[in-house]
XYZ file of C-alpha atoms in Angstrom:
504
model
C 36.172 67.425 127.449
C 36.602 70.458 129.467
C 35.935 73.070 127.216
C 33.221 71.104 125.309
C 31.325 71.052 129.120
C 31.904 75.108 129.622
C 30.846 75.823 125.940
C 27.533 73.861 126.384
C 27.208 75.506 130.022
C 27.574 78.845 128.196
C 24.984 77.864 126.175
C 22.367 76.649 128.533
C 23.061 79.961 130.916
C 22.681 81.525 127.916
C 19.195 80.336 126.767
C 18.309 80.348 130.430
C 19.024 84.190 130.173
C 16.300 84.638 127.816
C 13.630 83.187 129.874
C 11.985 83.757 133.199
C 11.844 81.145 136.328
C 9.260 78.473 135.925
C 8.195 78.277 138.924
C 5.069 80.122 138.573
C 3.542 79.714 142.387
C 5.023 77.678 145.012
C 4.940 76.578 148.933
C 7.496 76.111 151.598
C 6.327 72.276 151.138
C 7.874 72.394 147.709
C 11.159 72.127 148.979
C 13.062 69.274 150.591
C 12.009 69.325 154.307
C 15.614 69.662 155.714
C 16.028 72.876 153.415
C 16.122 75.721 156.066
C 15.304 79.309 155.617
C 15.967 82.565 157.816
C 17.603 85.713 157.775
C 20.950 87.178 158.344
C 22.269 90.568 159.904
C 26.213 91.026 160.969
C 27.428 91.829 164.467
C 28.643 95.369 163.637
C 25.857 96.349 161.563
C 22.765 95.065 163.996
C 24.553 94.906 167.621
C 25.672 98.863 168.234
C 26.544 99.430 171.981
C 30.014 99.663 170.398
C 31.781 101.118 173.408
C 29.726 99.232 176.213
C 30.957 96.011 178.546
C 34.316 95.725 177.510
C 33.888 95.638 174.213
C 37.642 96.886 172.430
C 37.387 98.757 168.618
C 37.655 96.795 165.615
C 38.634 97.783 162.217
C 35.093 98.942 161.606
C 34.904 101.434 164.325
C 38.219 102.996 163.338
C 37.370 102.970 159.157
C 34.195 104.090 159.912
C 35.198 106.942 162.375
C 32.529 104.813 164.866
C 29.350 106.123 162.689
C 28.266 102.555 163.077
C 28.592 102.450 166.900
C 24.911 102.457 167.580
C 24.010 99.894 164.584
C 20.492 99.279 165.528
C 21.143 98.497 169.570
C 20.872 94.760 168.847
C 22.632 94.256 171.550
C 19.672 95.453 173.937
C 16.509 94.425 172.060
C 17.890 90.784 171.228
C 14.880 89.640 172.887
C 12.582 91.573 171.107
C 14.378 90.613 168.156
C 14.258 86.717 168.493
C 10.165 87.294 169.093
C 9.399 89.096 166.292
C 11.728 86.450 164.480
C 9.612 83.499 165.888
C 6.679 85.758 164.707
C 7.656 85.927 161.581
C 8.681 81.863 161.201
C 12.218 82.178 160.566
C 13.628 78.966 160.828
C 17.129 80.053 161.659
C 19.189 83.605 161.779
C 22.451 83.840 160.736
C 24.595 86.558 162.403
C 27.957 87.274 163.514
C 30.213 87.203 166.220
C 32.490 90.156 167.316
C 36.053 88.748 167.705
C 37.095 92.144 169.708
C 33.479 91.991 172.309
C 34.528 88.432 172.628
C 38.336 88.794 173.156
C 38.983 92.514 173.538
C 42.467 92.230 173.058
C 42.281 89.834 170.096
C 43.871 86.772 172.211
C 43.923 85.585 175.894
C 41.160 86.866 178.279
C 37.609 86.213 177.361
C 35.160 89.311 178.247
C 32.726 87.818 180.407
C 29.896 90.247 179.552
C 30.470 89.236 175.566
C 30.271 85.608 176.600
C 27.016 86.114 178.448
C 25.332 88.339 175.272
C 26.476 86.050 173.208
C 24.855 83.090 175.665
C 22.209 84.937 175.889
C 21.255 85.376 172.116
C 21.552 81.926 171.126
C 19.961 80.426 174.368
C 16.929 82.828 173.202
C 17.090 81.528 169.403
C 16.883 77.601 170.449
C 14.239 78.150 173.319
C 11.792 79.641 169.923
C 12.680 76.873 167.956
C 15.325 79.047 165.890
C 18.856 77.218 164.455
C 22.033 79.404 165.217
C 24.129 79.968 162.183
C 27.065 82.153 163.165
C 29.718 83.431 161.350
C 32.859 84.000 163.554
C 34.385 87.158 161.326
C 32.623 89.836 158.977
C 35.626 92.585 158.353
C 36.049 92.882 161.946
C 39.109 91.902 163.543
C 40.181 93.704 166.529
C 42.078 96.652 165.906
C 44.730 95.793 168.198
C 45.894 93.137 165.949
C 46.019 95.610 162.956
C 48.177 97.801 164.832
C 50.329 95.151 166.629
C 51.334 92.996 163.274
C 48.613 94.709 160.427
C 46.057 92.181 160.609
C 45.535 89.742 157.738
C 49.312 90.957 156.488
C 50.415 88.696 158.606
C 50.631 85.095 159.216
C 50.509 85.613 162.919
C 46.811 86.070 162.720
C 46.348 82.433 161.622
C 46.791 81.392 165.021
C 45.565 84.133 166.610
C 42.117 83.454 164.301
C 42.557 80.044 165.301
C 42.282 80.482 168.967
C 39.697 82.769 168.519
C 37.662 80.183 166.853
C 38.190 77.752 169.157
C 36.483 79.815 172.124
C 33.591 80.165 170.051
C 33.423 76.340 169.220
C 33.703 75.520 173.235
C 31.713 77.976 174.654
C 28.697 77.841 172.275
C 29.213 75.049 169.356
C 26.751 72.769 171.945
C 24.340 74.791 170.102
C 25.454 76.627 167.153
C 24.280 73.965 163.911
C 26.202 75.736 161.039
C 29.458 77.534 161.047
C 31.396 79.893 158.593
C 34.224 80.765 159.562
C 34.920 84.245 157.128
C 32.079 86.377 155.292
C 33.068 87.513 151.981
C 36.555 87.109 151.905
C 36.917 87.420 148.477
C 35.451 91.219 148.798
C 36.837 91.800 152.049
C 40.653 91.026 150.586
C 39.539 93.461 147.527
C 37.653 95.840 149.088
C 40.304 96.329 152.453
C 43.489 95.929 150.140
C 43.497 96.952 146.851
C 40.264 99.094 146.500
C 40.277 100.632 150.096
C 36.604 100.767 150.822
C 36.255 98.517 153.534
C 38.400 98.325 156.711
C 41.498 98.103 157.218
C 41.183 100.250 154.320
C 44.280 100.172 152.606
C 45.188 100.379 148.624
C 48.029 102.024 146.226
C 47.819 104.563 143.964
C 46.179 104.585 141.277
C 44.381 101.669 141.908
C 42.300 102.748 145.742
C 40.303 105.605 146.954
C 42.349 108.174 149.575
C 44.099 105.645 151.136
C 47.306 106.131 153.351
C 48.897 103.234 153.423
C 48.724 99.942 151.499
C 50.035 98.212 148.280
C 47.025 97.299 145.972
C 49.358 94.974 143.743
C 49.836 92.360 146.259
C 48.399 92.804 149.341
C 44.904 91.460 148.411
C 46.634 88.433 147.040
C 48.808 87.919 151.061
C 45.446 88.645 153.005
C 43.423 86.719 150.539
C 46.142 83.351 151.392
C 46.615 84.065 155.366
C 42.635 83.792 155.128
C 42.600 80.708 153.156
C 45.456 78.987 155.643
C 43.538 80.313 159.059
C 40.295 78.867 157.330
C 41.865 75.416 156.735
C 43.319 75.855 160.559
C 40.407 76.516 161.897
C 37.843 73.609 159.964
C 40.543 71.084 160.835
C 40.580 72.332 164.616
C 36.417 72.019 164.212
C 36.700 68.447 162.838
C 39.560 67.503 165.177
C 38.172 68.128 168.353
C 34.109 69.667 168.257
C 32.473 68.137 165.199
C 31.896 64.831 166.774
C 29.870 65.523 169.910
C 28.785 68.892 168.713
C 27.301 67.465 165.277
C 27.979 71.040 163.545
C 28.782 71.744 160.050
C 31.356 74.350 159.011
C 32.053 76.116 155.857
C 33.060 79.681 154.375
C 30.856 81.725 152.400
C 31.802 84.071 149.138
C 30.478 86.677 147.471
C 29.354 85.715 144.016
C 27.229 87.903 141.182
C 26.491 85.821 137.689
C 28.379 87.065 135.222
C 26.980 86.699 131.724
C 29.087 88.268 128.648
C 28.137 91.258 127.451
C 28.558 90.087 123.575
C 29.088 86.893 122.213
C 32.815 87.750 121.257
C 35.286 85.225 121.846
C 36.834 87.914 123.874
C 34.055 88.321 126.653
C 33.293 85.255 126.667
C 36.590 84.324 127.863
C 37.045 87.496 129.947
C 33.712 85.775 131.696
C 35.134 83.264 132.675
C 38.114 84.452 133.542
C 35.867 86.602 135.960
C 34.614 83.297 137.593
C 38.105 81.938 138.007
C 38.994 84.848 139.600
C 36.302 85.893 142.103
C 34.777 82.211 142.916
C 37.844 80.206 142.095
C 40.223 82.544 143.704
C 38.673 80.455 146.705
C 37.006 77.802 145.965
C 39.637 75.884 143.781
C 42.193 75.772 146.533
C 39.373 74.441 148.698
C 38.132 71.465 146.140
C 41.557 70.787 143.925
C 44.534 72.092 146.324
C 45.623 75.258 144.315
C 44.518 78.850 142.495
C 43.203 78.762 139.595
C 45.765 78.378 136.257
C 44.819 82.171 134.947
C 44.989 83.911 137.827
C 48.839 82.083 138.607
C 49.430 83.146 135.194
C 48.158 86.685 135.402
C 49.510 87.528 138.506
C 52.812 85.641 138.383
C 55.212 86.138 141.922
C 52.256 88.505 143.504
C 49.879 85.503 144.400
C 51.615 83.735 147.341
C 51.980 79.445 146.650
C 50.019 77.068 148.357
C 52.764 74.941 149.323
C 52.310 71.318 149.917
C 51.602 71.333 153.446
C 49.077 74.159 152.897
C 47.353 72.791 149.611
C 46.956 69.686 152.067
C 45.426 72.226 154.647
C 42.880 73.829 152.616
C 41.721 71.027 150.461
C 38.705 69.755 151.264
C 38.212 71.748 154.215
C 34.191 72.727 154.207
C 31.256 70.653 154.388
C 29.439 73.415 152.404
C 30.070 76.460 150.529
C 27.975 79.449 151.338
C 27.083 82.068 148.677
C 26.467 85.719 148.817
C 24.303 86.739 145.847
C 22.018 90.266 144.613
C 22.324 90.026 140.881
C 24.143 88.834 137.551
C 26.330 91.357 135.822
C 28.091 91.620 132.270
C 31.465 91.037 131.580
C 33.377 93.124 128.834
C 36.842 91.935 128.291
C 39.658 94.265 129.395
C 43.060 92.363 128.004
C 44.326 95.458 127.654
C 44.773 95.932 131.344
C 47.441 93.079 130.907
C 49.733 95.124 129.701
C 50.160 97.766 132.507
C 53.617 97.893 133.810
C 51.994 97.919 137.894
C 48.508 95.576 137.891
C 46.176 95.217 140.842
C 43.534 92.162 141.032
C 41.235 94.238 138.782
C 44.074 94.437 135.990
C 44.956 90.889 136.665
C 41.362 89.744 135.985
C 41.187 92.459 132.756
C 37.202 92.332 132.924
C 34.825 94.981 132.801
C 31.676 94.405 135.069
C 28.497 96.192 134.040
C 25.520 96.642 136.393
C 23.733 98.018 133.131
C 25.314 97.575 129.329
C 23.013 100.591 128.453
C 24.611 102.748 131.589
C 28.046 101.447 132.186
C 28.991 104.049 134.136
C 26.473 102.869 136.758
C 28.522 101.146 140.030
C 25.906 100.485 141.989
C 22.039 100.747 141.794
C 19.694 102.046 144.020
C 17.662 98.837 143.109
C 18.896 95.225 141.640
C 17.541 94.129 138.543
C 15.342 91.163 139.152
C 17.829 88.464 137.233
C 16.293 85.886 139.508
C 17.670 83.292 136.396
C 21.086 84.010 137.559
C 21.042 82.499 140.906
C 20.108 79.565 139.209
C 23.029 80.062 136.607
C 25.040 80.200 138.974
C 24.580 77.427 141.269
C 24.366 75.190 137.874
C 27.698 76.637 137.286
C 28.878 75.667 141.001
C 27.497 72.327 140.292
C 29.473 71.413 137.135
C 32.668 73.054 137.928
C 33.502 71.745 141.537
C 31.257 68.595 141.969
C 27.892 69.904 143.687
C 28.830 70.686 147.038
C 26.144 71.710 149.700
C 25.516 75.022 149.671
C 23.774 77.775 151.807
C 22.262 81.279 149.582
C 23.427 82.988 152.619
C 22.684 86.546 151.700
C 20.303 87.482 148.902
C 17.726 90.669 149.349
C 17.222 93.548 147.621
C 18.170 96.887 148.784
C 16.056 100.194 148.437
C 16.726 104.102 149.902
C 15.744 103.717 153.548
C 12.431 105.730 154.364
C 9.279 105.107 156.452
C 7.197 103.646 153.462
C 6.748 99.865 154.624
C 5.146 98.982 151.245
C 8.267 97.277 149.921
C 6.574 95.695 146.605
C 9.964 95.363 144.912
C 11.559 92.995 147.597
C 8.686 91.360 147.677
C 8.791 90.369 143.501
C 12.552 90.495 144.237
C 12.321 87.545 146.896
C 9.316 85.792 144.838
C 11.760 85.322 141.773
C 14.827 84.125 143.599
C 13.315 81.986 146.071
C 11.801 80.123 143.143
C 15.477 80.031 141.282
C 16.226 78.624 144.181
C 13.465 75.673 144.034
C 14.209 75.727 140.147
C 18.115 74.658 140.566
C 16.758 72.288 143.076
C 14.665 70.446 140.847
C 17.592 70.306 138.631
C 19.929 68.775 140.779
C 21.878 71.470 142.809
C 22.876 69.974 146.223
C 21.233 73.700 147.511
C 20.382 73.289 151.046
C 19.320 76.541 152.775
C 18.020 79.952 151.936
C 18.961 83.325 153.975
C 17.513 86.541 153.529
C 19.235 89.660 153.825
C 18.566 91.275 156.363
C 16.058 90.859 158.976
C 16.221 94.037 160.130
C 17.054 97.617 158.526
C 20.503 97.886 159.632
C 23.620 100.171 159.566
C 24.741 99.479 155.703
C 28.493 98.591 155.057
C 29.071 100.870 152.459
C 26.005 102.927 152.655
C 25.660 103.621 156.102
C 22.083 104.245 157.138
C 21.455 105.699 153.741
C 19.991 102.174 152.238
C 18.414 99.381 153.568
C 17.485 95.342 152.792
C 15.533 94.828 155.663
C 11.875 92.806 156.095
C 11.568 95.037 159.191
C 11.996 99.005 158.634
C 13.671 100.169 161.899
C 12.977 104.375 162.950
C 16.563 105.072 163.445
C 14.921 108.892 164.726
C 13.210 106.836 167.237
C 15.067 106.473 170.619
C 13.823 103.115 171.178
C 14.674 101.914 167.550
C 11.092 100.865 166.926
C 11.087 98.214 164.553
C 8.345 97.708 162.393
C 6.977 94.959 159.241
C 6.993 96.081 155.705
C 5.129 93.742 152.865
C 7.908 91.952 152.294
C 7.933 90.856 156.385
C 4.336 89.573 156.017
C 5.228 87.988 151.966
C 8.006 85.732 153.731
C 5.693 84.850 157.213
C 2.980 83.591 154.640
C 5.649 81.839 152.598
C 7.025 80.364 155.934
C 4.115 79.440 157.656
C 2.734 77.258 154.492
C 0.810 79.431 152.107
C 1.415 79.354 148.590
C 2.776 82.472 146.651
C 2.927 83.130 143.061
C 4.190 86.664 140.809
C 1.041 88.072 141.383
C 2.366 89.455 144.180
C 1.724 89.297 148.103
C -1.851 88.106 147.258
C -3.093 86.071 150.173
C -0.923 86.749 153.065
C -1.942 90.416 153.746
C -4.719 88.965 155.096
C -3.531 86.419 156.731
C -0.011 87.589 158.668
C -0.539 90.225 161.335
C 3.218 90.514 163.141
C 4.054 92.723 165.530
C 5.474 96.646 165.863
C 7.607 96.740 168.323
């Protein structure tokens, strides 16, 4: 039965390849009126005043050599911020919390001035009518924990990430609705530990990129599980002891592209799937059956840790939703041969090509993302009949362009047109879908592009010494949307004449 349901979802994804959303135009009143939509920035990327009231380093200011340390001085014009976000008619912001401006030594004493910015930001958010979504960790764990016992390495930092959590739920879950407790960890245990583009930045020849230190064969496989075990610590701490009085949900959130095979070989369309298992159910099967997936046990053998009984217990059921992390579908090109390598990595393991392009495969990452907006919906039809139709949150979706002074963004603005109506397509047929997130509000300092790209409705002057922020199109598309008014694929169409927000 199995296989007969994934070879008529292969099917379906496939003919739904071929077409266009249906949604031709559509309102905020089209959707259920408890879905929620906002924005999202990250603490590192928006907050800056990196070296300012007691705030320690964290991974990201040593990978980074601090070039993030302003970010886009968040941290001062929070206020400012939260206006222009009221302006706009975000109905929440999701954003992160800094473990090391919180705790500057990773445990123990709490920095007062943290606790009152933090205060301070989502006391602002609920007195405009704004829901707090916060995400306690986004690649950033205090550096003093890397150095003392390497970080995510070790299981020490279950605790520690534990504790850590547990602050955040007492000091601010009275008013914090939604929680995840790690961003990405699927990329973050790639990209810090095999690949070695994102702190703590370590990876193994041949596999990484100039790193020092690290062993890509395993490593993302023993961060990946410490993750997966302080995650399950954490939601049961949540459930134990806030969840009752504070009335918050809690959940983690992946990164996930579509994957569609690039031929309809046998071959990729296994290697597809096997891409699935590996990047979504590297995750999300331990969290709905107790365990990794079958193929990636098989493929990687003694290098992926076991979920013993008492963990499998742990992590099992503990989310009330998934959150999702999504910019476009890719191809998948099977790469068995990779199985044969004496030393494999999680790439090799997976033995799957992804393509950005089939007609330029030698294209990593795009300056634009192809408008697939029929992926999104792929894929949450795909999270829907492979782990029971949880809630989930599209916690990140935007589209990035080179960062310039142009604020007529016309391709985020089709971009966001075709995936917010995905979005009310998978709806309508039956995913459990229950919130929408933008990336970002704000032009921000880029993870792996620095201030060289940006995704933000706002275009921020980082020349500018007050970092003057300022709407593009796509700022005024998503008011209108917001506020009521109906849009459609001809484009921004009504609400240039209708939303006038704020420079400031």
């Amino acid at each position: 039965m199995r296989m007969l349901r994934l070879c008529f979802l292969l099917m379906f994804m496939l003919n739904l390849a071929s077409t266009v959303f249906s949604v031709d135009k559509y309102s905020r009143k089209d959707f259920p009126p408890d879905f929620i939509f906002g924005a999202a920035t990250s603490a590192y990327q928006v907050e800056g005043a990196a070296n300012e009231d007691g705030r320690s380093p964290s991974v990201w200011d040593i990978f980074s050599h601090g070039s993030g340390h302003m970010g886009v001085n968040g941290y001062h014009k929070y206020k400012e911020d939260v206006k222009l976000m009221a302006e706009t008619g975000l109905e929440a912001y999701r954003f992160s919390i800094s473990w090391s401006r919180l705790l500057p030594k990773g445990r123990g004493a709490i920095n007062p001035k943290g606790l009152e910015y933090y205060n301070n930001l989502i006391n602002e958010l609920v007195s405009h009518g704004i829901e707090a979504h916060v995400s306690l960790y986004n690649f950033d764990h205090p550096q003093s924990l890397e150095d003392e016992y390497a970080g995510w390495l070790s299981r020490k930092i279950v605790k520690d990430f534990t504790d850590y959590a547990d602050v955040c739920f007492r000091e601010f879950g009275d008013r914090v609705s939604t929680w995840t407790t790690i961003n990405e960890p699927n990329i973050f245990a790639m990209g810090g530990y095999d690949k070695g583009i994102v702190p703590p930045g370590r990876c193994s020849y041949p596999f990484g990129f100039n790193c020092h230190k690290g062993n890509s064969t395993f490593e993302p496989y023993l961060a990946a599980h410490h993750i997966l075990v302080a995650h399950g610590s954490t939601v049961r701490l949540y459930k134990q002891k806030y969840q009752a009085k504070q009335h918050g949900v809690i959940g983690v959130t992946l990164y996930a592209f579509w994957f569609l095979p690039l031929t309809n070989s046998t071959e990729d369309i296994t290697a597809t799937q096997r891409a699935k298992d590996f990047l979504y159910g590297w995750f999300i099967n331990p969290l709905v059956f107790g365990d990794y997936p079958d193929i990636m046990k098989k493929n990687a053998r003694s290098r992926l840790p076991v979920l013993t009984n008492q963990e499998s217990k742990l992590v099992k059921g503990a989310f009330d939703f998934l959150g999702l992390i999504h910019y476009t579908t890719v191809y998948i090109q099977d790469n068995s041969k990779s199985l044969k390598l004496e030393i494999r990595d999680f790439n090799a393991d997976m033995a799957a090509s992804i393509l950005f392009d089939p007609d330029h495969p030698y294209i990593l990452v795009p300056d634009e993302y192809p408008i697939r907006a029929w992926g999104l919906e792929g894929l949450l039809e795909y999270i829907k009949q492979a782990y029971g139709n949880p809630p989930i949150y599209i916690h990140e979706n935007g589209q990035t362009t080179r960062h310039n002074s142009s604020l007529q963004d016309t391709i985020r603005v089709e971009y966001m047109q075709a995936y917010i109506g995905s979005v009310l397509d998978a709806i309508r047929n039956g995913s459990n879908t229950r919130g929408y997130f933008v990336w970002s509000f704000l032009d921000l300092y880029e993870l792996l592009d620095g201030y060289g790209s940006s995704f933000g409705l706002y275009f921020v002057d980082y020349n500018d010494p007050h970092w003057k922020r300022q709407p593009k199109q796509s700022a005024h598309w998503y008011s209108h949307f917001l506020k009521g008014g109906k849009v459609g694929s001809d484009g921004i169409g009504e609400s240039s004449s209708e939303s006038r927000l704020a420079t400031v």
